[in-house]
mmCIF file of C-alpha atoms in Angstrom:
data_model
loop_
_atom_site.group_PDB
_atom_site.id
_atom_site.type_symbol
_atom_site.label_atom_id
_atom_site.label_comp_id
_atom_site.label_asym_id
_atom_site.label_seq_id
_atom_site.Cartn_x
_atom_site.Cartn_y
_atom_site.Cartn_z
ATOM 1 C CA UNK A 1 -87.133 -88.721 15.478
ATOM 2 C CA UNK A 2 -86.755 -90.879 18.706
ATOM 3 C CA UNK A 3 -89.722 -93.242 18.969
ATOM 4 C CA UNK A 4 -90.706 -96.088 21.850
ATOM 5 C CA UNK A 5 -90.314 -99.572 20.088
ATOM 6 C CA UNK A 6 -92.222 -102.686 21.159
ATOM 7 C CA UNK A 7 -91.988 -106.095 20.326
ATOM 8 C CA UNK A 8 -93.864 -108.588 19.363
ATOM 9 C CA UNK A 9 -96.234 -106.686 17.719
ATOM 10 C CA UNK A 10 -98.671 -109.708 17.948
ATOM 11 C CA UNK A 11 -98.269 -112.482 20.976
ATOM 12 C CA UNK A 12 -100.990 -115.432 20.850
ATOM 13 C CA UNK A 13 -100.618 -117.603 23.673
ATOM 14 C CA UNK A 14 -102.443 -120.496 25.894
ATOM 15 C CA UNK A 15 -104.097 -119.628 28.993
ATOM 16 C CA UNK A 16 -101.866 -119.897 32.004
ATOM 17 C CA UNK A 17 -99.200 -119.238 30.209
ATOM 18 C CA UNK A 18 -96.504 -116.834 30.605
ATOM 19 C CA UNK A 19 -95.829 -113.735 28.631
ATOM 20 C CA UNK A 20 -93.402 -110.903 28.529
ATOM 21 C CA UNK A 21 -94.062 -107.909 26.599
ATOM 22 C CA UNK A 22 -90.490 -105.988 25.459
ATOM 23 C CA UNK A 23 -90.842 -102.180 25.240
ATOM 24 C CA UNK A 24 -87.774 -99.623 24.240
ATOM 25 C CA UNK A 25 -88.599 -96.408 25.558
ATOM 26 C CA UNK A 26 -86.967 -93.572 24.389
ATOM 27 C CA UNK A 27 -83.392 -93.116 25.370
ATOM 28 C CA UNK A 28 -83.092 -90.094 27.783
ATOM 29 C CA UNK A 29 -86.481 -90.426 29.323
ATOM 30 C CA UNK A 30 -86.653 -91.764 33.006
ATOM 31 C CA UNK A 31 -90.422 -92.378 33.389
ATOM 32 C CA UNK A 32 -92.244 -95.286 32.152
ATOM 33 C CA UNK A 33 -96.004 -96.760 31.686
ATOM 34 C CA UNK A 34 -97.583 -99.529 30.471
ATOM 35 C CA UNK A 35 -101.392 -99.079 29.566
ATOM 36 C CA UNK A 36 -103.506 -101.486 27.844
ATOM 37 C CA UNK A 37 -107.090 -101.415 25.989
ATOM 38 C CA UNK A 38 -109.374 -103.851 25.767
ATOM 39 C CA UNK A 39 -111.156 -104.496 22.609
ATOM 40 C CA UNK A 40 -113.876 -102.066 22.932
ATOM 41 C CA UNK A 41 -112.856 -100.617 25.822
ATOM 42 C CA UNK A 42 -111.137 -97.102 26.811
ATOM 43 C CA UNK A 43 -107.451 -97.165 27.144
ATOM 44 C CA UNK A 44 -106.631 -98.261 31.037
ATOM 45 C CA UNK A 45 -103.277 -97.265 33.210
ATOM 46 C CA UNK A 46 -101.784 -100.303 34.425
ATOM 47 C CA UNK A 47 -98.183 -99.293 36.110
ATOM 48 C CA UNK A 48 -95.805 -96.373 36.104
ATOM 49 C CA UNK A 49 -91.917 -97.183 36.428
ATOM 50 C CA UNK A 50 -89.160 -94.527 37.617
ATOM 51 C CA UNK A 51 -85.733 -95.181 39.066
ATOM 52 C CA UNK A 52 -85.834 -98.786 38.850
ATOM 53 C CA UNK A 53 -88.993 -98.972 40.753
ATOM 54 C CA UNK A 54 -92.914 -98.910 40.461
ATOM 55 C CA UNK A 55 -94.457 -95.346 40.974
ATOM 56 C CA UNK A 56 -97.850 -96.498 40.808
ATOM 57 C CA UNK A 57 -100.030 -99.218 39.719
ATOM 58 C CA UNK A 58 -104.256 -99.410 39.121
ATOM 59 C CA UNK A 59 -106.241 -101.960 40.683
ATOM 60 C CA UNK A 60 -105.787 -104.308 37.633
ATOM 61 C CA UNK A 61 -102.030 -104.494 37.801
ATOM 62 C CA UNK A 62 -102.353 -107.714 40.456
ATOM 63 C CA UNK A 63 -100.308 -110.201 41.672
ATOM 64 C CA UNK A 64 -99.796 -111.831 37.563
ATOM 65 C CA UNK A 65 -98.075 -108.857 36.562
ATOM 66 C CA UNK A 66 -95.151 -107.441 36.877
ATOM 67 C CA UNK A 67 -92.289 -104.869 35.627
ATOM 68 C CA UNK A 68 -88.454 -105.005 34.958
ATOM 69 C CA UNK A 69 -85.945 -102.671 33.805
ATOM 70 C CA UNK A 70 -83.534 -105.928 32.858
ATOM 71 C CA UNK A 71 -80.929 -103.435 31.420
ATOM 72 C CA UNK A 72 -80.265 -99.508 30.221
ATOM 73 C CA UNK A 73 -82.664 -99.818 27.656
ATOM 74 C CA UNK A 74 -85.881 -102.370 27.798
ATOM 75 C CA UNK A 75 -88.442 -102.286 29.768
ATOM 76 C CA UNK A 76 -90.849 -105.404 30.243
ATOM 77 C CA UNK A 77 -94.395 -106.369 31.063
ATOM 78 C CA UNK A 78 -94.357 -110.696 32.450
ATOM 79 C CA UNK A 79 -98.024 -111.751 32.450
ATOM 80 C CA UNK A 80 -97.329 -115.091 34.756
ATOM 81 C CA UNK A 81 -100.302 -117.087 34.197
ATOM 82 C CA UNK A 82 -102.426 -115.587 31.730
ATOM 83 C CA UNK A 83 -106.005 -115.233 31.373
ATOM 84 C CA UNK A 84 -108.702 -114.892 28.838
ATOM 85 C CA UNK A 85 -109.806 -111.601 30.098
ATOM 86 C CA UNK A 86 -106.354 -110.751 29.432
ATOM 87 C CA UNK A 87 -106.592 -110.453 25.862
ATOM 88 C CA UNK A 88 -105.964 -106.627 25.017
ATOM 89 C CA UNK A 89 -103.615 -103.986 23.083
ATOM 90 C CA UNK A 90 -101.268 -103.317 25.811
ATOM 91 C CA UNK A 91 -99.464 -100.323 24.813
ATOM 92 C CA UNK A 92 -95.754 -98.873 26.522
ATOM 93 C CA UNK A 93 -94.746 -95.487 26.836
ATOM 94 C CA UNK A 94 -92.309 -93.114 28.126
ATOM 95 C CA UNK A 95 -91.551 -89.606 29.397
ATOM 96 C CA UNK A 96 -88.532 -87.463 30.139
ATOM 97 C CA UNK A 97 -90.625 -85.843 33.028
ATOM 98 C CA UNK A 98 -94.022 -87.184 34.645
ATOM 99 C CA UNK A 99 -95.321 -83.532 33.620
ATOM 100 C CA UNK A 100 -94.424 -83.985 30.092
ATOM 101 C CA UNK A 101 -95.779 -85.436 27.189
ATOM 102 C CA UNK A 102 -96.029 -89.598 27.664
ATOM 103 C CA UNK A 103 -94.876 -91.193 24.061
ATOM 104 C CA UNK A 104 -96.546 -93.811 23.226
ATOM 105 C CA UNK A 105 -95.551 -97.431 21.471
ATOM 106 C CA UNK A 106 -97.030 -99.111 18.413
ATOM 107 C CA UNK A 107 -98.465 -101.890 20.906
ATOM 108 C CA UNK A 108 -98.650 -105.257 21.217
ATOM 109 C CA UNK A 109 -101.814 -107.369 20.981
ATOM 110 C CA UNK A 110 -102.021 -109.966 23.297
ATOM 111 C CA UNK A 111 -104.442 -112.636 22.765
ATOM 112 C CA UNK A 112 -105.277 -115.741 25.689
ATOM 113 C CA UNK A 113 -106.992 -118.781 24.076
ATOM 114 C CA UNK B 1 -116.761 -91.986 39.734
ATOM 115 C CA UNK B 2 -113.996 -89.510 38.582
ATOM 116 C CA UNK B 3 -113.888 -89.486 34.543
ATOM 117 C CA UNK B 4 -113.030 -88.737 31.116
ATOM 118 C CA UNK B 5 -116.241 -88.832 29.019
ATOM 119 C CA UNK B 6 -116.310 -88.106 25.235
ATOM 120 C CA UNK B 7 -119.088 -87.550 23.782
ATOM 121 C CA UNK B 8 -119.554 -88.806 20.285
ATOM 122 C CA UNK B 9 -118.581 -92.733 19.683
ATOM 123 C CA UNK B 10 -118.405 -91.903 15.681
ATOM 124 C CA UNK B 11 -118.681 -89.079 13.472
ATOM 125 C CA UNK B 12 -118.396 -89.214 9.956
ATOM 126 C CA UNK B 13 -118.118 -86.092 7.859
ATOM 127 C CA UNK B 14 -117.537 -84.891 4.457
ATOM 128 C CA UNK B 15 -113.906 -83.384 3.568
ATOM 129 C CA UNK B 16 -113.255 -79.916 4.364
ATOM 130 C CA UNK B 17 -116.431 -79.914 6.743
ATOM 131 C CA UNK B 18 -115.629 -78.570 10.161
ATOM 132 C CA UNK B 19 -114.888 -81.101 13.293
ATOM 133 C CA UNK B 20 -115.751 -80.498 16.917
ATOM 134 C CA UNK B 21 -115.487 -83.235 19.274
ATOM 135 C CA UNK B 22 -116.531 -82.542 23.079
ATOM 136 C CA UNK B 23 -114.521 -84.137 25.913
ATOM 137 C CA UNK B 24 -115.602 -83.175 29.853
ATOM 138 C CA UNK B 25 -113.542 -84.530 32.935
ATOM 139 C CA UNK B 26 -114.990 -84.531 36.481
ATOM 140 C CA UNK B 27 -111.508 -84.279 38.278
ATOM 141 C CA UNK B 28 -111.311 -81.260 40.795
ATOM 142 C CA UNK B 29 -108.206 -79.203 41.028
ATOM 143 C CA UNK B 30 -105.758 -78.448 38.455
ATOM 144 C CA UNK B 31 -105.502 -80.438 35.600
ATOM 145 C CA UNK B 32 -103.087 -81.088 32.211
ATOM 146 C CA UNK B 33 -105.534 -82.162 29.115
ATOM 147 C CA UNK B 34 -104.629 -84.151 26.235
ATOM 148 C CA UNK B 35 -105.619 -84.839 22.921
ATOM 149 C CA UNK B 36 -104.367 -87.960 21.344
ATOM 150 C CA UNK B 37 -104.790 -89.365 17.500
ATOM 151 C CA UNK B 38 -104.283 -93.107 16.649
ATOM 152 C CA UNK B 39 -104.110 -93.093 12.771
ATOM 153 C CA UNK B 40 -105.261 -96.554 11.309
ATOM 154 C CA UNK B 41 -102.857 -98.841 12.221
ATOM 155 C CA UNK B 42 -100.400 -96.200 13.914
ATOM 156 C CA UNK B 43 -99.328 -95.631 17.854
ATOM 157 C CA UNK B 44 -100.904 -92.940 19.674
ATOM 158 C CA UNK B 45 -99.060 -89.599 18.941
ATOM 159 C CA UNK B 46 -99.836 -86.238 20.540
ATOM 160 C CA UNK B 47 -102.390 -83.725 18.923
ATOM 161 C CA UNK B 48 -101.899 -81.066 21.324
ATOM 162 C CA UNK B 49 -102.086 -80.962 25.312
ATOM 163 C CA UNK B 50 -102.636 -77.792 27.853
ATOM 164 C CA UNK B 51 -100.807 -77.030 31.033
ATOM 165 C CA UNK B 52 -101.677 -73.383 31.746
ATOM 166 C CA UNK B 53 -102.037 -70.052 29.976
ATOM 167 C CA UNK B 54 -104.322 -69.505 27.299
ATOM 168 C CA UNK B 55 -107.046 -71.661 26.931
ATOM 169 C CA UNK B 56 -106.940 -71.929 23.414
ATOM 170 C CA UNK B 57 -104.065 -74.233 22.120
ATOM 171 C CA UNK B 58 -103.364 -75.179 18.903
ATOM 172 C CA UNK B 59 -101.879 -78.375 17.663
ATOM 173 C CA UNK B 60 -100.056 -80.261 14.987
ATOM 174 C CA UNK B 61 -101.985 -80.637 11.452
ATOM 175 C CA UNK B 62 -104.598 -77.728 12.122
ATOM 176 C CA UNK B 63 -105.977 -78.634 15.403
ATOM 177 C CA UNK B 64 -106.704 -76.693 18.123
ATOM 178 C CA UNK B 65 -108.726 -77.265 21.157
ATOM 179 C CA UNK B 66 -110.343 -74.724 23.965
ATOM 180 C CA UNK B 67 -110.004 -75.433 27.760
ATOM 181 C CA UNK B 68 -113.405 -73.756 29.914
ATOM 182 C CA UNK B 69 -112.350 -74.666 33.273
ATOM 183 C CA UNK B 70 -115.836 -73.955 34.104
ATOM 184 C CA UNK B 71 -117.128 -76.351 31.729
ATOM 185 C CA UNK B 72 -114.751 -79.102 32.634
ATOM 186 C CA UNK B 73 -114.325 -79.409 28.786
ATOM 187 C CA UNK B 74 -111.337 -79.311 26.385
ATOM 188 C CA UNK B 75 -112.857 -79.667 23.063
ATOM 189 C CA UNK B 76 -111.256 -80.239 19.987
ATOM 190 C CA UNK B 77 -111.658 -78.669 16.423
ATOM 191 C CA UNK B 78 -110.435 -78.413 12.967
ATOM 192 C CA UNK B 79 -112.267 -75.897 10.823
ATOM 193 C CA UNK B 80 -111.474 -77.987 7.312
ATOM 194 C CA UNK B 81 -110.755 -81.699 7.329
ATOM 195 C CA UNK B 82 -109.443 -83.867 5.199
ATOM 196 C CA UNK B 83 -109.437 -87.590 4.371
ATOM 197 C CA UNK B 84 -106.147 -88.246 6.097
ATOM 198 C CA UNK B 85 -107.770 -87.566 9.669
ATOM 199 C CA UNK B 86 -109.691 -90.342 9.224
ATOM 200 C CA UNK B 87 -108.630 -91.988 12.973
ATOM 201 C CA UNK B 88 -109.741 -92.505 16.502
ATOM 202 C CA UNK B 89 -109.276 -89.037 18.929
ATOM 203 C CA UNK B 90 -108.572 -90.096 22.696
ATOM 204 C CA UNK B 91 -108.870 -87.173 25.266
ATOM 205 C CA UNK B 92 -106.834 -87.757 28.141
ATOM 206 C CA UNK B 93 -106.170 -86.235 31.492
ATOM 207 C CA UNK B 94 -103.617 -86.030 34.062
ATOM 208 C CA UNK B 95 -103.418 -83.874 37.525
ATOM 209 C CA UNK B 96 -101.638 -82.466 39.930
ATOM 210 C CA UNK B 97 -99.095 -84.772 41.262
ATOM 211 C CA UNK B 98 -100.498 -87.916 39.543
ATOM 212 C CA UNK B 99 -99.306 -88.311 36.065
ATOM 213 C CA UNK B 100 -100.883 -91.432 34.851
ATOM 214 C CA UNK B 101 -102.988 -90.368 31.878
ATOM 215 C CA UNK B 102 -107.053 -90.975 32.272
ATOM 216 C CA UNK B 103 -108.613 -91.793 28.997
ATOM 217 C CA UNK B 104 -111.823 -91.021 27.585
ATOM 218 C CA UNK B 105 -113.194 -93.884 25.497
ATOM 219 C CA UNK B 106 -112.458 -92.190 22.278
ATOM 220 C CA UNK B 107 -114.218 -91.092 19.010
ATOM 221 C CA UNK B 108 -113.828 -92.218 15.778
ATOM 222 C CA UNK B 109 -114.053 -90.195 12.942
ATOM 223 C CA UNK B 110 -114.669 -90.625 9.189
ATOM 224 C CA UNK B 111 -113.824 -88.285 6.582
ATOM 225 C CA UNK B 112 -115.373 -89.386 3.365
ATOM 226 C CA UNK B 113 -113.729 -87.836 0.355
#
């Protein structure tokens, strides 16, 4: 069964530093989102992706983030300058329609000392 | 402010007692309803979801949940659980023209053998 990869699973890094997240979505799906939780916290929309551009983004997806489709198959979350309040699950998924079911990656958990 | 709200923060229960967990969203208009299950250490994989047509849907592993419009619910039950459902249940929304999911802030649930 076709499933949405992401990699690393676990990325510790310094404060102001940079970070990408990697993200696979599955292969004939055209819509793509990147959510992220916060220890304790609900699960928050951060950005929607479609046709090589963003659809929509939430008040937290600022200026330090940012989206790619590099190539025909990854999809990536940069963090430029990280912060502590950074420090979350961010999670990556994908749909074939933005009316269908979203599919949803392991995660990665990003923690800013 | 425009919501997801689940009730319970943690339920534990016996095996083969019967699970209800309540989930109310204050979005007008029409709305698609989700009900997401993160098994311990797992992604987030789909329970069951409604678009339209009867209220009652059922779902993967013996779930089903009811939508009462007039409620603004869409709650989830399982008549009989078992130990393996021990996870955290996310109800999520998405409307009309704006596919981002909305969380709730999940429950998690217990089953004690």
């Amino acid at each position: 069964e076709p499933e949405v990869t992401q990699t690393p699973s676990h990325q510790v890094t310094q404060m102001g530093q940079e970070v990408i997240l990697r993200c696979v979505p599955i292969s004939n799906h055209l819509y793509f989102y990147w959510y992220r939780q916060i220890l304790g916290q609900k699960v928050e929309f951060l950005v929607s992706f479609y046709n090589n551009e963003i659809s929509e983004k939430s008040e937290i997806f600022d200026d330090q983030f940012s989206v790619e489709r590099p190539d025909g198959s990854n999809f990536t979350l940069k963090i430029r300058s990280t912060k502590l309040e950074d420090s979350a699950m961010y999670f990556c998924a994908s749909s074939a329609r933005p009316d269908n079911e979203q599919f949803f990656g392991p995660g990665t958990r990003l923690t800013v000392l | 402010a425009q919501s997801v709200s689940q009730h319970n923060h943690h339920v534990i229960l016996s095996e083969a007692a019967s699970l209800e967990l309540g989930c109310n969203y204050s979005y007008g208009g029409t709305v698609n309803l989700f009900w997401y299950v993160q098994y311990p250490g797992q992604h987030l994989q789909l329970l069951l979801k409604y678009f339209s047509g009867d209220p009652l849907v059922k779902g993967i592993k013996g779930f089903e949940a009811e939508f009462i419009k007039s409620k603004f619910s869409f709650n989830l039950r399982k008549p009989s659980v078992q130990w393996s459902d021990t996870a955290e249940y996310f109800c999520a929304v998405t409307r009309i023209n704006d596919y981002k999911l909305s969380f709730g802030a999940g429950t998690t649930v217990t089953v004690r053998a």
